[in-house]
Structure formats: C-alpha cells, structure tokens
Amino acid sequence: MSDQHAYRADLRIDVDAIRHNVRVLAGRAEASGARTMVIVKSDGYGHGALTVSRAALQAGADRLGVAAIGEALQLRAGGITAPVLCWLFTEADDFGPAIAADIELSASSQATLARIVAAAAAQDRVARVHLKIDTGLARSGCPAELWPALVEAAAKAEADGHVHVEAVWSHLACADEPGHPSIDMQAERFHRAYEQARAAGLDPIRHLANSAAVLTRPDLHFELVRPGIAAYGLDPVPQAGDHDLRPAMTFRSSVSLTKRVPAGESVSYGHSWTADAPTNLALVPVGYADGVPRSLSGRMQVWLAGRRRPVRGRVCMDQLVVDCGDDEVSEGDEVIVFGPGDRGEPTAAEWADELGTIHYEIVTGMYRPRVTRTVVDSGLEAP
C-alpha cells in the first residue's frame, strides 16, 4: 500500500519545516545578540518533543523548555544533552531526579527555592535556577513585593554553593497584540526586577520574549528568547506581516467508502443536512474522538481529489461525510483534514478562527490514541 493510502488518521510532521522555522527565529535572536530556547512542552505542541528538540538544536537553538519535570526527564532519556528548563511544579514533584539529570529549574517563591536547595544539597550538587518574576500575567512568578526577599535568598543559596542563578525571567500577557500598553508596562517591571537581582549580587541572564515578541519586539530579546508556537510554523501575530513560517503539521486520512445518494437523502445524526440533488458522498474514518471538533459540523471542509469539499451533516465520534458532488472519488484516496495551506487546503489557523480559539489549542489536541504520527525528514534543511 502506498504512503498516500496507508492511514486511517495520521499526523504528518514536517521536520524540514521545523528546522526552517527555528532558523528564522534564531536568526532574529542572533541579530539582537540573543540565544534561543525552543519550547517543546506538551509533547512538542503535539508534534513530538524529541523530534522537535533534535530539529531545533540542529537549526540553531541553544536550549529547550518544558513545563513538567517528567517532560524534561523524557528528553534526557531520549538523548538530549542540551540545557533544558522546567518551570511548573506541584507539591508532589521531586526535584532530585531533575537536578541529577542537570535540568534547570524555575523558582517563583522562597518555598520552591528552598525545596530546590534541599534537593541539591542532598546530592551535593549545584542546581541551576531561573528566578521568575510576575510582571503582569498573574500566573506563576513571584509577586513584586516578595521579589526582594526571593533574590536575597537566592544570592545566599548561590554563595553557599547550592544553586547557580542562571536567569531572571517572566512571561508577556499580550505580546500577540503588538502595541498593547501592557507590553511596555511588563518590560519596565521586568527591568526593575532584574536590577534588584543585580543589586543582590546575582549576575543572571534575562529572558522575556515569547514567539510574538521574538517577531515584533527585538528590544525585548535580551540575552535569550523563548519561541514556542512559531517554531511549529503557526504565526502568533499574522497581522504584523509575513514572517516566513511553515506549518509543520498535516492531519490526514483517507476515504473508506463512497456512495451516491439521491436528492432528498439526509446525512448523519439529526439529519441536519439534506441533499438537494443527487451527489457522491465519501466517508472519512475520523471524528471527534480523533480531534475533529464536533462543533465544526456544517462549518468545515477538507481537501480531497484536488479541491476543497464540504463536510455534510454532523461530525461523529469516528467518522465524517464529505460531499463530492458529481466528482468521482475512490476508496483509499487521501483526505487532508488540515495542512499548511500550500495547496489551498484548510489550516489549523482556519479551524481556530472558526471555533473562536487559537491554533495552539488545535495542534496540541490532535495526537490521540487512534492517530498515528509520521515524521517526514528529507534532511535537506539539516546543517
């Protein structure tokens, strides 16, 4: 069976596109004198964390970032030796394995810092720490009024030989809205926090810029940038121009059955659509259990036999029905549910716009138990 006809539901991951995107982003950072940390949390935004990590490091990234300790340890188990930052913890998390694996850890409070210090001391190792200041996102990060005590405690721990404070960092709330006043407000708060850290005797690097800021605010690149979604080819600020990003994920399936129905025949649950003329229907064996939102029923198209075609009736758990009119299609024909858009096929960004969400949510939710993931790497973008 040929590759085009070999899948029920498959995510095609274009490694060349990932390398291209990271080169674009790292090039912007380098022009500002900054290095690049690519964020590969949530299994590389659904693209495969190890696959993305290897491609990103080949293409000019210096570091990687993840949310959970388990994600970081999986990278180490997969042979990744580059610096990895981990930042989101629970009380049940054990910092010992992370420190033993040379994972860099974020501290947003004195309590977290104390746990890191204790774990490092127990192993007689030095933990590398990034201190996070809350500059206005109000998620993780140390409140400004508690920041002086945190940096003083970190400076003492560094002097005692338990930690090395690698960085001060924060996260922007509205960088995907260029010109939003909160961006400059957060930048000013970040500058004050950095100066307080320096005054406490620390000498950290700084990182603040997410994908949107990498693309639109070179003044906020500092020593390190943290692109996430843009590395996967999805633009967080398309309103700011073409940034030469290539979407890396294609969700594809194939036709499992065809039939011709007469005028007046209705399709799928609830009979929400009825044919007004005889038409050819193609059954595609993917549904909401495979990541196709049921709320796209009556609002989505797929790419089949060289053109966009509407999905009729409701999206079911396991299948959807495509209206092919009088065109002949065959069982096994490839169906692009979404892709980069190069041929005119629907994109993840279109889904997001239709659903009133963001493309981050679409791609991170696509890798499901019945969905395979095929990595395509020509090697042509490798250094």
Short mmCIF file of C-alpha atoms in Angstrom, two decimals:
data_model
loop_
_atom_site.label_atom_id
_atom_site.label_comp_id
_atom_site.label_asym_id
_atom_site.label_seq_id
_atom_site.Cartn_x
_atom_site.Cartn_y
_atom_site.Cartn_z
CA MET A 1 0.00 0.00 0.00
CA SER A 2 1.44 3.41 -0.93
CA ASP A 3 2.17 6.08 1.67
CA GLN A 4 -0.73 8.21 0.44
CA HIS A 5 -3.20 5.42 1.14
CA ALA A 6 -1.70 3.94 4.29
CA TYR A 7 -3.53 5.65 7.13
CA ARG A 8 -6.84 5.99 8.89
CA ALA A 9 -5.81 9.08 10.84
CA ASP A 10 -2.27 10.41 10.74
CA LEU A 11 -0.31 13.49 11.72
CA ARG A 12 2.42 14.19 9.21
CA ILE A 13 5.21 16.13 10.90
CA ASP A 14 7.48 18.03 8.52
CA VAL A 15 10.89 18.23 10.22
CA ASP A 16 12.30 20.42 7.44
CA ALA A 17 9.61 22.98 8.27
CA ILE A 18 10.54 22.92 11.96
CA ARG A 19 14.21 23.46 11.17
CA HIS A 20 13.30 26.27 8.80
CA ASN A 21 11.15 27.99 11.42
CA VAL A 22 13.80 27.71 14.12
CA ARG A 23 16.39 29.14 11.74
CA VAL A 24 14.11 32.10 11.09
CA LEU A 25 13.56 32.67 14.82
CA ALA A 26 17.15 32.03 15.90
CA GLY A 27 18.31 34.37 13.15
CA ARG A 28 16.18 37.17 14.57
CA ALA A 29 17.51 36.45 18.04
CA GLU A 30 21.10 36.35 16.86
CA ALA A 31 20.67 39.73 15.17
CA SER A 32 19.86 41.09 18.64
CA GLY A 33 22.75 39.25 20.29
CA ALA A 34 20.43 36.70 21.91
CA ARG A 35 20.38 32.92 22.06
CA THR A 36 17.30 30.77 21.52
CA MET A 37 15.35 28.42 23.78
CA VAL A 38 12.67 26.50 21.87
CA ILE A 39 9.67 25.44 23.94
CA VAL A 40 8.76 21.76 23.47
CA LYS A 41 6.20 21.27 26.24
CA SER A 42 3.01 19.26 25.67
CA ASP A 43 4.96 16.75 23.56
CA GLY A 44 6.29 19.47 21.31
CA TYR A 45 2.85 21.09 20.93
CA GLY A 46 1.62 17.73 19.66
CA HIS A 47 4.43 17.35 17.10
CA GLY A 48 6.66 15.03 19.18
CA ALA A 49 9.01 16.54 21.73
CA LEU A 50 12.08 14.51 20.82
CA THR A 51 11.60 15.07 17.11
CA VAL A 52 11.20 18.81 17.60
CA SER A 53 14.07 19.06 20.09
CA ARG A 54 16.54 17.40 17.76
CA ALA A 55 15.45 19.54 14.82
CA ALA A 56 15.55 22.75 16.88
CA LEU A 57 19.06 22.08 18.16
CA GLN A 58 20.23 21.31 14.63
CA ALA A 59 18.75 24.58 13.42
CA GLY A 60 20.36 26.93 15.93
CA ALA A 61 18.54 26.63 19.25
CA ASP A 62 20.79 26.51 22.31
CA ARG A 63 18.27 25.39 24.90
CA LEU A 64 14.87 23.78 25.32
CA GLY A 65 11.98 24.49 27.65
CA VAL A 66 9.19 22.32 29.06
CA ALA A 67 6.56 22.70 31.74
CA ALA A 68 6.80 19.46 33.76
CA ILE A 69 9.72 17.56 35.24
CA GLY A 70 8.53 14.36 33.55
CA GLU A 71 8.74 16.09 30.17
CA ALA A 72 12.31 17.17 30.89
CA LEU A 73 13.38 13.71 32.01
CA GLN A 74 11.89 12.22 28.84
CA LEU A 75 14.16 14.48 26.80
CA ARG A 76 17.19 13.30 28.75
CA ALA A 77 16.11 9.68 28.32
CA GLY A 78 15.89 10.36 24.59
CA GLY A 79 19.49 11.51 24.44
CA ILE A 80 19.03 15.28 24.63
CA THR A 81 22.03 16.79 26.44
CA ALA A 82 21.37 20.50 25.79
CA PRO A 83 20.21 22.72 28.66
CA VAL A 84 16.53 22.17 29.49
CA LEU A 85 14.43 24.49 31.64
CA CYS A 86 11.41 23.20 33.58
CA TRP A 87 9.08 25.60 35.40
CA LEU A 88 5.72 24.24 36.55
CA PHE A 89 5.62 22.11 39.70
CA THR A 90 3.30 20.61 42.27
CA GLU A 91 3.96 19.81 45.90
CA ALA A 92 4.38 16.16 44.93
CA ASP A 93 7.23 16.84 42.50
CA ASP A 94 10.64 15.51 43.47
CA PHE A 95 13.43 17.85 42.36
CA GLY A 96 16.11 15.24 43.00
CA PRO A 97 15.87 13.39 39.65
CA ALA A 98 15.73 16.68 37.77
CA ILE A 99 18.86 18.00 39.47
CA ALA A 100 20.62 14.69 38.91
CA ALA A 101 19.77 14.97 35.21
CA ASP A 102 21.05 18.57 35.02
CA ILE A 103 17.60 20.02 34.42
CA GLU A 104 17.37 23.76 35.08
CA LEU A 105 14.52 24.67 37.43
CA SER A 106 12.41 27.77 37.86
CA ALA A 107 11.65 29.29 41.26
CA SER A 108 8.76 31.70 41.77
CA SER A 109 8.81 31.64 45.57
CA GLN A 110 11.13 31.17 48.52
CA ALA A 111 9.35 27.91 49.32
CA THR A 112 10.17 26.45 45.90
CA LEU A 113 13.72 27.74 46.09
CA ALA A 114 14.13 26.10 49.49
CA ARG A 115 12.96 22.76 48.08
CA ILE A 116 15.44 23.06 45.22
CA VAL A 117 18.26 23.94 47.64
CA ALA A 118 17.45 20.95 49.85
CA ALA A 119 17.39 18.58 46.88
CA ALA A 120 20.69 19.95 45.58
CA ALA A 121 22.35 19.74 49.00
CA ALA A 122 21.19 16.14 49.41
CA GLN A 123 23.08 15.24 46.23
CA ASP A 124 26.00 17.59 46.84
CA ARG A 125 25.25 19.20 43.51
CA VAL A 126 24.67 22.75 42.31
CA ALA A 127 21.19 23.32 40.90
CA ARG A 128 20.81 25.78 38.04
CA VAL A 129 17.88 28.08 38.78
CA HIS A 130 15.84 30.62 36.83
CA LEU A 131 14.03 33.11 39.07
CA LYS A 132 10.63 34.10 37.70
CA ILE A 133 9.06 37.48 38.41
CA ASP A 134 5.36 38.08 37.83
CA THR A 135 5.27 41.23 35.72
CA GLY A 136 1.56 41.20 35.00
CA LEU A 137 0.33 37.81 33.77
CA ALA A 138 -0.67 36.80 37.32
CA ARG A 139 0.05 33.11 36.82
CA SER A 140 3.32 31.67 38.11
CA GLY A 141 6.03 34.15 39.02
CA CYS A 142 6.94 35.94 42.21
CA PRO A 143 4.84 38.99 43.16
CA ALA A 144 6.86 42.19 43.10
CA GLU A 145 6.50 42.75 46.84
CA LEU A 146 8.08 39.35 47.57
CA TRP A 147 10.78 39.59 44.92
CA PRO A 148 13.49 41.29 47.04
CA ALA A 149 13.31 38.50 49.61
CA LEU A 150 13.48 35.85 46.88
CA VAL A 151 16.57 37.31 45.21
CA GLU A 152 18.27 37.74 48.58
CA ALA A 153 17.55 34.10 49.44
CA ALA A 154 18.83 33.05 46.01
CA ALA A 155 22.00 35.06 46.44
CA LYS A 156 22.64 33.37 49.79
CA ALA A 157 21.99 29.92 48.31
CA GLU A 158 24.39 30.72 45.48
CA ALA A 159 27.05 31.88 47.95
CA ASP A 160 26.55 28.67 49.93
CA GLY A 161 27.23 26.65 46.78
CA HIS A 162 23.78 25.06 46.44
CA VAL A 163 22.47 26.89 43.36
CA HIS A 164 23.64 28.93 40.43
CA VAL A 165 21.15 31.58 39.39
CA GLU A 166 21.19 31.25 35.64
CA ALA A 167 18.45 33.72 34.72
CA VAL A 168 15.68 36.10 35.66
CA TRP A 169 12.60 35.65 33.53
CA SER A 170 8.95 36.48 33.04
CA HIS A 171 6.14 35.99 30.51
CA LEU A 172 4.21 38.52 28.44
CA ALA A 173 0.43 38.57 28.56
CA CYS A 174 -0.41 40.42 25.34
CA ALA A 175 2.60 40.16 23.03
CA ASP A 176 0.29 38.78 20.33
CA GLU A 177 -1.36 42.23 20.25
CA PRO A 178 1.50 44.45 19.04
CA GLY A 179 1.27 47.89 20.59
CA HIS A 180 -0.74 46.75 23.60
CA PRO A 181 0.25 49.02 26.52
CA SER A 182 0.79 46.07 28.86
CA ILE A 183 3.88 45.01 26.89
CA ASP A 184 5.87 48.11 27.81
CA MET A 185 4.46 48.04 31.34
CA GLN A 186 5.67 44.47 31.80
CA ALA A 187 9.04 45.32 30.27
CA GLU A 188 9.52 48.10 32.79
CA ARG A 189 8.57 45.86 35.70
CA PHE A 190 10.95 43.23 34.36
CA HIS A 191 13.77 45.75 34.19
CA ARG A 192 13.21 46.74 37.82
CA ALA A 193 13.22 43.11 38.93
CA TYR A 194 16.45 42.45 37.05
CA GLU A 195 18.13 45.45 38.65
CA GLN A 196 17.05 44.21 42.08
CA ALA A 197 18.58 40.83 41.32
CA ARG A 198 21.82 42.52 40.28
CA ALA A 199 21.79 44.62 43.43
CA ALA A 200 21.51 41.44 45.48
CA GLY A 201 24.78 40.24 43.96
CA LEU A 202 23.41 37.99 41.23
CA ASP A 203 24.57 38.05 37.60
CA PRO A 204 21.77 36.37 35.65
CA ILE A 205 20.84 36.47 32.00
CA ARG A 206 17.32 37.62 31.08
CA HIS A 207 14.52 36.07 29.04
CA LEU A 208 11.10 37.58 28.39
CA ALA A 209 10.30 37.26 24.68
CA ASN A 210 7.84 34.58 23.57
CA SER A 211 7.13 33.86 19.89
CA ALA A 212 5.20 37.06 19.31
CA ALA A 213 7.86 39.22 20.95
CA VAL A 214 10.63 37.43 19.05
CA LEU A 215 8.87 38.51 15.84
CA THR A 216 7.84 42.05 16.84
CA ARG A 217 9.93 43.32 19.78
CA PRO A 218 13.69 42.92 19.21
CA ASP A 219 14.26 45.34 22.08
CA LEU A 220 12.94 42.65 24.43
CA HIS A 221 15.18 39.84 23.18
CA PHE A 222 17.81 40.47 25.88
CA GLU A 223 20.21 37.52 26.18
CA LEU A 224 17.72 34.74 25.42
CA VAL A 225 14.38 34.34 23.63
CA ARG A 226 11.74 31.63 24.13
CA PRO A 227 9.78 30.89 20.94
CA GLY A 228 7.12 28.22 21.17
CA ILE A 229 4.24 28.19 18.69
CA ALA A 230 6.22 29.92 15.93
CA ALA A 231 8.73 27.06 15.87
CA TYR A 232 5.87 24.89 14.65
CA GLY A 233 5.07 27.30 11.83
CA LEU A 234 1.97 28.88 13.36
CA ASP A 235 2.19 32.66 13.46
CA PRO A 236 1.02 34.33 16.69
CA VAL A 237 0.99 37.77 15.02
CA PRO A 238 -0.14 37.32 11.39
CA GLN A 239 -1.44 40.87 11.48
CA ALA A 240 2.19 42.06 11.70
CA GLY A 241 3.14 40.70 8.27
CA ASP A 242 4.55 37.56 6.69
CA HIS A 243 7.19 36.03 8.95
CA ASP A 244 8.18 33.19 6.61
CA LEU A 245 6.94 30.42 8.89
CA ARG A 246 5.92 26.99 7.59
CA PRO A 247 3.27 24.95 9.43
CA ALA A 248 4.78 21.58 10.27
CA MET A 249 1.65 19.52 10.96
CA THR A 250 -0.72 17.98 8.43
CA PHE A 251 -3.73 15.97 9.64
CA ARG A 252 -4.69 13.45 7.00
CA SER A 253 -6.92 10.47 6.49
CA SER A 254 -8.32 8.54 3.52
CA VAL A 255 -11.66 7.66 2.01
CA SER A 256 -13.04 4.43 3.44
CA LEU A 257 -16.31 4.21 1.48
CA THR A 258 -18.09 6.02 -1.33
CA LYS A 259 -21.73 6.07 -2.29
CA ARG A 260 -24.16 8.04 -4.43
CA VAL A 261 -27.33 9.26 -2.78
CA PRO A 262 -30.46 10.72 -4.38
CA ALA A 263 -31.93 14.16 -3.81
CA GLY A 264 -33.83 14.29 -0.54
CA GLU A 265 -31.47 11.93 1.30
CA SER A 266 -30.21 13.23 4.64
CA VAL A 267 -26.78 12.73 6.18
CA SER A 268 -25.57 11.84 9.68
CA TYR A 269 -27.17 12.24 13.11
CA GLY A 270 -30.08 14.60 13.38
CA HIS A 271 -30.44 14.88 9.60
CA SER A 272 -29.05 18.42 9.77
CA TRP A 273 -28.22 18.35 6.04
CA THR A 274 -30.28 17.00 3.16
CA ALA A 275 -29.06 16.66 -0.42
CA ASP A 276 -30.95 18.93 -2.83
CA ALA A 277 -29.64 16.95 -5.82
CA PRO A 278 -28.04 13.55 -6.39
CA THR A 279 -24.48 13.60 -5.05
CA ASN A 280 -21.45 11.42 -4.35
CA LEU A 281 -20.51 11.07 -0.70
CA ALA A 282 -17.16 10.00 0.72
CA LEU A 283 -16.89 8.53 4.21
CA VAL A 284 -13.72 9.51 6.11
CA PRO A 285 -12.90 7.45 9.23
CA VAL A 286 -12.02 10.29 11.62
CA GLY A 287 -14.22 12.14 14.08
CA TYR A 288 -14.29 13.96 17.35
CA ALA A 289 -12.52 11.10 19.13
CA ASP A 290 -9.62 11.77 16.75
CA GLY A 291 -9.51 15.53 17.30
CA VAL A 292 -12.06 16.84 14.78
CA PRO A 293 -14.31 19.14 16.83
CA ARG A 294 -17.98 18.23 16.62
CA SER A 295 -18.69 21.95 16.75
CA LEU A 296 -17.26 22.20 13.22
CA SER A 297 -20.26 20.24 11.91
CA GLY A 298 -21.64 22.09 8.90
CA ARG A 299 -18.72 24.53 9.03
CA MET A 300 -15.70 22.63 7.77
CA GLN A 301 -14.14 21.49 4.54
CA VAL A 302 -11.41 19.01 3.65
CA TRP A 303 -9.04 18.69 0.70
CA LEU A 304 -9.93 15.68 -1.45
CA ALA A 305 -9.17 14.87 -5.10
CA GLY A 306 -7.58 18.22 -5.84
CA ARG A 307 -10.03 20.64 -4.25
CA ARG A 308 -11.80 21.71 -1.08
CA ARG A 309 -15.01 19.86 -0.38
CA PRO A 310 -17.64 20.44 2.32
CA VAL A 311 -18.27 18.08 5.20
CA ARG A 312 -22.01 17.41 5.40
CA GLY A 313 -24.05 16.69 8.49
CA ARG A 314 -22.66 16.23 11.96
CA VAL A 315 -19.12 15.17 12.74
CA CYS A 316 -19.42 11.81 14.50
CA MET A 317 -17.16 10.15 17.04
CA ASP A 318 -15.38 8.06 14.40
CA GLN A 319 -16.28 9.46 11.00
CA LEU A 320 -17.40 12.33 8.85
CA VAL A 321 -19.05 12.57 5.43
CA VAL A 322 -17.74 14.65 2.52
CA ASP A 323 -19.89 15.91 -0.34
CA CYS A 324 -18.13 15.35 -3.67
CA GLY A 325 -20.96 16.41 -5.98
CA ASP A 326 -20.67 14.63 -9.31
CA ASP A 327 -16.91 14.07 -8.99
CA GLU A 328 -15.70 10.51 -8.77
CA VAL A 329 -13.54 9.64 -5.76
CA SER A 330 -12.26 6.25 -4.72
CA GLU A 331 -11.72 4.31 -1.55
CA GLY A 332 -8.18 4.96 -0.35
CA ASP A 333 -7.96 8.49 -1.77
CA GLU A 334 -6.03 10.81 0.53
CA VAL A 335 -8.00 13.35 2.56
CA ILE A 336 -6.23 16.37 4.03
CA VAL A 337 -8.28 17.47 7.03
CA PHE A 338 -5.90 20.39 7.62
CA GLY A 339 -2.40 21.21 6.49
CA PRO A 340 -0.04 24.09 5.77
CA GLY A 341 -2.41 25.59 3.20
CA ASP A 342 0.07 25.47 0.33
CA ARG A 343 -2.39 23.75 -1.99
CA GLY A 344 -5.43 25.58 -0.72
CA GLU A 345 -6.32 23.01 1.93
CA PRO A 346 -7.83 24.08 5.28
CA THR A 347 -5.36 25.02 8.00
CA ALA A 348 -5.25 24.72 11.78
CA ALA A 349 -5.49 28.51 11.95
CA GLU A 350 -8.76 28.39 9.97
CA TRP A 351 -10.17 25.85 12.39
CA ALA A 352 -9.18 28.08 15.28
CA ASP A 353 -10.76 31.16 13.71
CA GLU A 354 -13.98 29.25 13.03
CA LEU A 355 -14.10 27.97 16.61
CA GLY A 356 -13.12 31.25 18.25
CA THR A 357 -9.93 29.82 19.74
CA ILE A 358 -6.20 29.78 18.91
CA HIS A 359 -4.22 27.42 16.73
CA TYR A 360 -2.20 26.35 19.78
CA GLU A 361 -5.29 24.52 21.06
CA ILE A 362 -5.87 22.79 17.73
CA VAL A 363 -2.42 21.28 17.21
CA THR A 364 -1.76 20.33 20.84
CA GLY A 365 -5.03 18.38 20.91
CA MET A 366 -4.56 16.36 17.73
CA TYR A 367 -2.33 13.50 18.87
CA ARG A 368 -4.80 10.88 20.10
CA PRO A 369 -4.70 7.10 20.73
CA ARG A 370 -6.02 6.23 17.25
CA VAL A 371 -3.97 8.85 15.43
CA THR A 372 -0.53 7.83 14.18
CA ARG A 373 2.31 10.31 13.79
CA THR A 374 4.54 10.11 10.73
CA VAL A 375 7.79 12.07 10.81
CA VAL A 376 8.98 13.23 7.42
CA ASP A 377 12.58 14.44 7.26
CA SER A 378 14.33 14.93 3.96
CA GLY A 379 17.49 16.11 5.70
CA LEU A 380 17.71 18.97 3.21
CA GLU A 381 17.35 21.57 5.96
CA ALA A 382 19.94 19.96 8.21
CA PRO A 383 23.19 21.90 8.72
#
